[in-house]
XYZ file of C-alpha atoms in Angstrom:
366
model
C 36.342 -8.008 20.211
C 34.748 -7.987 23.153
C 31.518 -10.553 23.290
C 30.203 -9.348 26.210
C 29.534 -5.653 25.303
C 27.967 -7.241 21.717
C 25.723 -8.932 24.415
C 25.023 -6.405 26.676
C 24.181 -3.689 23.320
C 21.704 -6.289 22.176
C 19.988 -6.381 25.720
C 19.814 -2.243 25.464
C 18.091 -2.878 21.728
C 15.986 -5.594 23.024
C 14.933 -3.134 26.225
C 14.560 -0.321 23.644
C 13.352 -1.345 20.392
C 12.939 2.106 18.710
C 16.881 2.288 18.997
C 19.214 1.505 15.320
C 23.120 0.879 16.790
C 25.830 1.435 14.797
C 28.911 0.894 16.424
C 28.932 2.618 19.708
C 26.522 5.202 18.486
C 22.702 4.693 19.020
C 19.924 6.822 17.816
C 16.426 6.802 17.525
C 12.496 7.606 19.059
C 12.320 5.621 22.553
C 9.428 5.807 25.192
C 9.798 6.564 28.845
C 7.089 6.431 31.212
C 4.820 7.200 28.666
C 6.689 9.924 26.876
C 8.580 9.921 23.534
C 11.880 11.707 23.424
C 14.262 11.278 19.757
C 17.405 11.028 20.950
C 21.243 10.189 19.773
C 24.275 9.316 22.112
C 27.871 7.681 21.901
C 28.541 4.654 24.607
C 32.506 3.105 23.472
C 32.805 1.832 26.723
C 28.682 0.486 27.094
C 27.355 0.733 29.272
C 29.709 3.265 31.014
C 29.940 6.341 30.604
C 33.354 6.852 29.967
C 33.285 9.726 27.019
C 29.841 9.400 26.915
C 27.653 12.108 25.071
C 23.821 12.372 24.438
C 21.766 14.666 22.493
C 17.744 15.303 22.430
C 15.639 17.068 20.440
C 14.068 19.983 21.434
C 10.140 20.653 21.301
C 8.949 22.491 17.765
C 12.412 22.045 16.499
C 14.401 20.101 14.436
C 17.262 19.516 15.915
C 18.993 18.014 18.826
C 20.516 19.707 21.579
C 23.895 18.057 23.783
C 23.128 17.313 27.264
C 26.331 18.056 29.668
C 27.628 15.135 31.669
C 28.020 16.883 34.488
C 23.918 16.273 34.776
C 25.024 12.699 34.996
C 25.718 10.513 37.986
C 29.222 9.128 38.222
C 27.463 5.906 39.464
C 25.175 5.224 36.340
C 25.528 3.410 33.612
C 23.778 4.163 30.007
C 20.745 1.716 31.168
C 20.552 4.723 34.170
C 20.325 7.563 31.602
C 17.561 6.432 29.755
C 15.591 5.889 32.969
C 15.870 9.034 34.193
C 15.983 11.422 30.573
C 12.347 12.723 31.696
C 14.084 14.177 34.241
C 17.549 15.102 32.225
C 14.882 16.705 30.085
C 13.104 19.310 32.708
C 16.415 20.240 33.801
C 18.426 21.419 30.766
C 15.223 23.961 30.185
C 13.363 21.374 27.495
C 10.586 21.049 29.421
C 7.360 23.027 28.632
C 6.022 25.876 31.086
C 2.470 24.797 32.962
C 1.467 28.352 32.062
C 1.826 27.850 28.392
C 0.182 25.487 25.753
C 1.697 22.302 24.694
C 2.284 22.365 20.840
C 0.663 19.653 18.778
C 3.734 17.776 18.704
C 3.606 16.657 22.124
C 0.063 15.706 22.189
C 0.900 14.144 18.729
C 3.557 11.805 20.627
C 1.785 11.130 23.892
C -1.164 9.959 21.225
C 1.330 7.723 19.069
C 2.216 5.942 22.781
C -1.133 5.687 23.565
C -1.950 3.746 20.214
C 0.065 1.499 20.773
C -1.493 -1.691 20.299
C 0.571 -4.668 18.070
C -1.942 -7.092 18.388
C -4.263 -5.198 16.214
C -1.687 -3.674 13.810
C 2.130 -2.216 13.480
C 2.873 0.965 14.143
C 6.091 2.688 13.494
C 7.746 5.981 13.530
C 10.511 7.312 11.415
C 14.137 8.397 12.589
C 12.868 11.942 12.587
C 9.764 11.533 14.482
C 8.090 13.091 11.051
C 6.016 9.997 10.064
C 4.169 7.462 11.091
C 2.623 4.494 9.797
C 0.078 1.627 10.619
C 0.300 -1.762 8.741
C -0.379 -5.346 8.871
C -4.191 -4.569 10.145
C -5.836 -7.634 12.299
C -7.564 -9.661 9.538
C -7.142 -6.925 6.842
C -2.743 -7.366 6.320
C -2.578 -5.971 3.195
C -4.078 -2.797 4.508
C -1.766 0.518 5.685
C -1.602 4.061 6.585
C 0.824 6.825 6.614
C 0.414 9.713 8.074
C 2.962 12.654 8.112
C 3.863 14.505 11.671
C 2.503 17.140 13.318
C 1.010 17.821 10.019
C -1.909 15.094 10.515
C -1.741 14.763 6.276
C -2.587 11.509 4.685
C 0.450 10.456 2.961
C -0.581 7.168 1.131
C -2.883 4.337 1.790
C -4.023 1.385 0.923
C -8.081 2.107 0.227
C -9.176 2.537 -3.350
C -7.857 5.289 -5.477
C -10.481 5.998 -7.063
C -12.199 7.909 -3.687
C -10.562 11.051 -1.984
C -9.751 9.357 0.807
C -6.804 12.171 2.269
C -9.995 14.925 1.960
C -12.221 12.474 4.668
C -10.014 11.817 6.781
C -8.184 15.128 6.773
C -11.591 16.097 9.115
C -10.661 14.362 11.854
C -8.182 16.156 14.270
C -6.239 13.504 15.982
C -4.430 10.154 15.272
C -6.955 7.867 17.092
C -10.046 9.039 15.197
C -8.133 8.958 12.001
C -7.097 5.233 12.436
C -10.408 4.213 13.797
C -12.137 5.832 10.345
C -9.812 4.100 8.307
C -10.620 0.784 9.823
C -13.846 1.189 9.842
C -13.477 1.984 5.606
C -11.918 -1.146 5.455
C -14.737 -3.224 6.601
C -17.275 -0.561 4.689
C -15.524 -1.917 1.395
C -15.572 -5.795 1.982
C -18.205 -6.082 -0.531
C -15.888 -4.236 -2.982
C -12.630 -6.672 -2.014
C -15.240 -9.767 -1.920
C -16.882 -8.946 -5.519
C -13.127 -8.948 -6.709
C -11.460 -11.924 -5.040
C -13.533 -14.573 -6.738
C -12.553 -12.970 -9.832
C -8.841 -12.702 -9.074
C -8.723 -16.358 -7.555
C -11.031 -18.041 -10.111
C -10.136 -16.158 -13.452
C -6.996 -15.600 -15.392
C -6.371 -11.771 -14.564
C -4.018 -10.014 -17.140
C -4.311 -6.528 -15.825
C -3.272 -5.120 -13.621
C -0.292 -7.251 -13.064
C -0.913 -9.946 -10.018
C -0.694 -9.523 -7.627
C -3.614 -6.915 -7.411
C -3.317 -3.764 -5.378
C -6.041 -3.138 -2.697
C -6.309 0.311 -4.486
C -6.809 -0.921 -7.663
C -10.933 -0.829 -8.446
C -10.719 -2.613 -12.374
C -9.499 -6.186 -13.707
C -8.765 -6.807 -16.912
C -9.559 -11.103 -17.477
C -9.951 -13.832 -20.140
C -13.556 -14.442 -20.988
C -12.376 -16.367 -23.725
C -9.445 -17.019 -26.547
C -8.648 -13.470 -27.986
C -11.396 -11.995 -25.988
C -11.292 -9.840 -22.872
C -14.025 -8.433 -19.993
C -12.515 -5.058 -18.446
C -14.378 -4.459 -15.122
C -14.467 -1.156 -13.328
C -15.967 -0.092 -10.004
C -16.545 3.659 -10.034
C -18.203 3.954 -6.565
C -16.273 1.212 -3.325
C -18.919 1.628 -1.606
C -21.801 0.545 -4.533
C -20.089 -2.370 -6.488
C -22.599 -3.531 -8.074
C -24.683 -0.198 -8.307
C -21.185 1.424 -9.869
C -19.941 -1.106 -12.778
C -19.023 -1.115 -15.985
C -18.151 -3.973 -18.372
C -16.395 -3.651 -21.342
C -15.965 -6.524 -23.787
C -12.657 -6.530 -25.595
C -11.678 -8.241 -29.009
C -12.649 -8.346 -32.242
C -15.588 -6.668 -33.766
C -17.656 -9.557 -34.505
C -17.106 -11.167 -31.536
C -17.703 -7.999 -29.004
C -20.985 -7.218 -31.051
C -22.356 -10.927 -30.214
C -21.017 -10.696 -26.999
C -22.450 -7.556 -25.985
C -25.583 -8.336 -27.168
C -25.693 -11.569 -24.631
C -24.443 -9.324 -21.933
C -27.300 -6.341 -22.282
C -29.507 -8.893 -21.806
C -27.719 -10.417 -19.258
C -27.531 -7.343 -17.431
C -31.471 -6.947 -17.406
C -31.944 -10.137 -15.225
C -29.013 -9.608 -12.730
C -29.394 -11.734 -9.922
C -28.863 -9.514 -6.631
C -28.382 -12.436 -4.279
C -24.858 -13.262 -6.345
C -21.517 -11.720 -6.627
C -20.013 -10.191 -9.993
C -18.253 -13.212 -10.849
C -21.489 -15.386 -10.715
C -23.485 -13.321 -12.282
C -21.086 -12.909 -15.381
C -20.541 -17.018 -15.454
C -24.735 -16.836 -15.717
C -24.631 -14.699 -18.387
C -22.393 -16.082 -20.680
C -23.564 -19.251 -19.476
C -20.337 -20.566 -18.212
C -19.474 -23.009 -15.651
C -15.908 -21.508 -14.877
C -13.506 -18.357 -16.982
C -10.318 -19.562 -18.139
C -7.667 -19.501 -15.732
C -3.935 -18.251 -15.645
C -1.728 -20.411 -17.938
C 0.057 -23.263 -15.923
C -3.333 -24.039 -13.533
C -4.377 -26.984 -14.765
C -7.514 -25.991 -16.325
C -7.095 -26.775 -19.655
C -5.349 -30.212 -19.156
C -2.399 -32.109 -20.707
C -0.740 -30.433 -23.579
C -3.215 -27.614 -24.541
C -2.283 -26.516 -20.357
C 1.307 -26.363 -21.446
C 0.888 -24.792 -24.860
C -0.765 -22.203 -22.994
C 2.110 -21.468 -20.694
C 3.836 -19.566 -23.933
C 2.938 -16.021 -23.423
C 1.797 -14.375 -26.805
C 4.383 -11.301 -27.738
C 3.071 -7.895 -29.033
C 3.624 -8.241 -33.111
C 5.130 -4.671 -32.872
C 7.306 -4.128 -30.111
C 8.406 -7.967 -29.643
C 7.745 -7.538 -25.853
C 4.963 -9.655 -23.772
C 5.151 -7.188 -20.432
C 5.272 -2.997 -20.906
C 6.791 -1.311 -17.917
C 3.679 -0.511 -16.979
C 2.313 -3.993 -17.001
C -0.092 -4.022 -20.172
C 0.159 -7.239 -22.350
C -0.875 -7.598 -25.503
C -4.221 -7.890 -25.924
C -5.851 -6.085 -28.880
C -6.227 -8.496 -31.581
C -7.518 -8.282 -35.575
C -10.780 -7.907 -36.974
C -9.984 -10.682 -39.433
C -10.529 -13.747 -37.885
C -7.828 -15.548 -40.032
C -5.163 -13.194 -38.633
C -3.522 -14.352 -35.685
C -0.843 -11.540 -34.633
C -1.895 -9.771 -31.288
C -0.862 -6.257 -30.204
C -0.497 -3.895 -27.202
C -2.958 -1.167 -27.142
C -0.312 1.451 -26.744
C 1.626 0.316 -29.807
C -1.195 -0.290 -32.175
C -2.313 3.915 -31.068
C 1.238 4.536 -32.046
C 1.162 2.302 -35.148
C -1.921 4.375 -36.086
C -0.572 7.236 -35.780
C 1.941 6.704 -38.561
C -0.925 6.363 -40.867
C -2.287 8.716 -43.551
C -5.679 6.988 -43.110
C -5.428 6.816 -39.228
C -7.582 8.820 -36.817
C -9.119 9.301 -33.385
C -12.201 9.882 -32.650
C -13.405 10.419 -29.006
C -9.968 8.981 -27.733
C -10.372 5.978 -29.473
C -7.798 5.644 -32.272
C -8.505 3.743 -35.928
C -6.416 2.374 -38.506
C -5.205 -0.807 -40.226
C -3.305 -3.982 -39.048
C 0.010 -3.941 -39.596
C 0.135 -6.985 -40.899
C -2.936 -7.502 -43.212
């Protein structure tokens, strides 16, 4: 093999990082002063152009076109070609008439190249120039954007689902203002992503399964043994304004609860976050935390590590990520269910019903 054309192919990549190799064959998006042209060719002798071919795509279509080598230089090499393909371009007929409008494709490209800007995020384009996508945003990483070519939809996102965030941004007409409204969403919604980190850091979250998507707007966490707080945010941009709490666990229990939290509720403290707030209510210094952390100490710690299984399936983790978490009225029963198998427990039973989608029936067990 011959190391020096290994070394001179990764100089090529390096020089033109939109480029996948494989073998002697290259394709991919590249930019040339300023332009973006997809493109495929076939170097075995790199970077000569000994049976050398090249194809590029063609404006508003979807397919590439084979550029003759008798446009070539005998003199160049491949490094040559891509230099001049602006010009390779204009003269096999690709280029667009000053008389006649560019389509949005073009403008769509030149506005990708002027976007460009990987100190504030990444940016990258598919093989077929059909989709592009912003990640890794400065300060805000978990954050992205996809947006599908020369269509201008909103493919998928990292905001909160529970907004219609495709329908806003849809408004906008071009790349830049789309990008700048979705950052500026992002730092809209820190209250929303502040109000839930506490919770996520400080509590022992058992849905949605850690770790937490950024467009998930509920947590389901341990406010104490066999009882559960399921918080939603309707509304990202009114947290506190938009909750609901639900208390989860055994009659008796929720009923005292939920008593302590209505009342709660009345004296809400503005200048605090959710999690403080709830701690004041139920007059807590700290929730428990995720088995393993230390919070319990010593043995009860470890005993806690043993995840409890659902008493009908046998399972601890659904596909979908739901534990088991429903529990007996009886407080000398122990066994401990997932929702979605005690509904289709109850549904066996004579004596089971639903009423307003919540279902009713007796334990399996006692």
């Amino acid at each position: 093999m011959d190391l020096s054309n290994i070394e001179n192919w990764d100089t090529f990549l390096l020089r033109y990082p939109g480029i996948i190799l494989s073998g002697s064959r290259a394709r991919g998006t590249i930019k040339i002063k300023n332009k973006w042209y997809r493109l495929r060719l076939n170097c075995p002798y790199f970077p000569h152009l000994k049976d050398f071919s090249l194809e590029i795509q063609q404006p508003q279509k979807n397919t590439l076109e084979k550029i003759s080598n008798t446009d070539l230089q005998t003199h160049w090499t491949v490094y040559d070609v891509m230099e001049n393909l602006p010009i390779l371009y204009n003269d096999c007929g690709f280029a667009f008439s000053s008389k006649e409008e560019k389509p949005v494709t073009t403008n769509i490209y030149q506005a990708i190249a002027d976007l460009y800007a990987p100190e504030r995020y990444i940016l990258e384009l598919d093989d077929l120039c059909t989709r592009l996508r912003f990640s890794k945003f400065e300060e805000n990483e978990q954050h992205y954007l996809q947006i599908e070519l020369p269509s201008l939809k909103i493919s998928d996102h990292s905001l909160p689902s529970c907004f219609a965030w495709e329908e806003q941004l849809q408004k906008y007409d071009n790349i830049s203002a789309i990008v700048q409204q979705f950052q500026k969403y992002i730092q809209d919604l820190q209250p929303f992503y502040e109000n839930f980190a506490d919770i996520d850091e400080l509590c022992y979250v058992v849905q949605p399964r850690p770790p937490v998507s950024t467009k998930c707007n509920w947590r389901i966490f341990v406010l104490r043994e066999r009882v559960y707080l399921k918080l939603v945010i309707a509304d990202p941009f009114a947290p506190i304004a938009s909750m609901s709490i639900q208390i989860i666990g055994p009659t008796q229990a929720v009923e005292e609860l939920r008593r302590t939290l209505s009342e709660g509720l009345s004296t809400w403290d503005a200048e605090l976050d959710i999690h403080k707030n709830l701690l004041r209510i139920f007059n807590l210094c700290y929730f428990p935390m995720p088995p393993g952390s230390g919070w319990l100490g010593g043995e009860a710690d470890n005993a806690s590590t043993e995840p409890q299984f659902c008493n009908i399936c046998y399972s601890y983790q659904l596909d979908e990520g739901q534990i088991p978490i429903v529990s007996c009225d009886n407080i000398k029963c122990t066994m401990i269910y997932h929702a979605a198998c005690l509904k289709e427990w109850f549904n066996t039973l004579s004596d089971g019903k639903d009423f307003l989608s919540v279902s009713f029936g007796a334990c399996p067990f006692c």
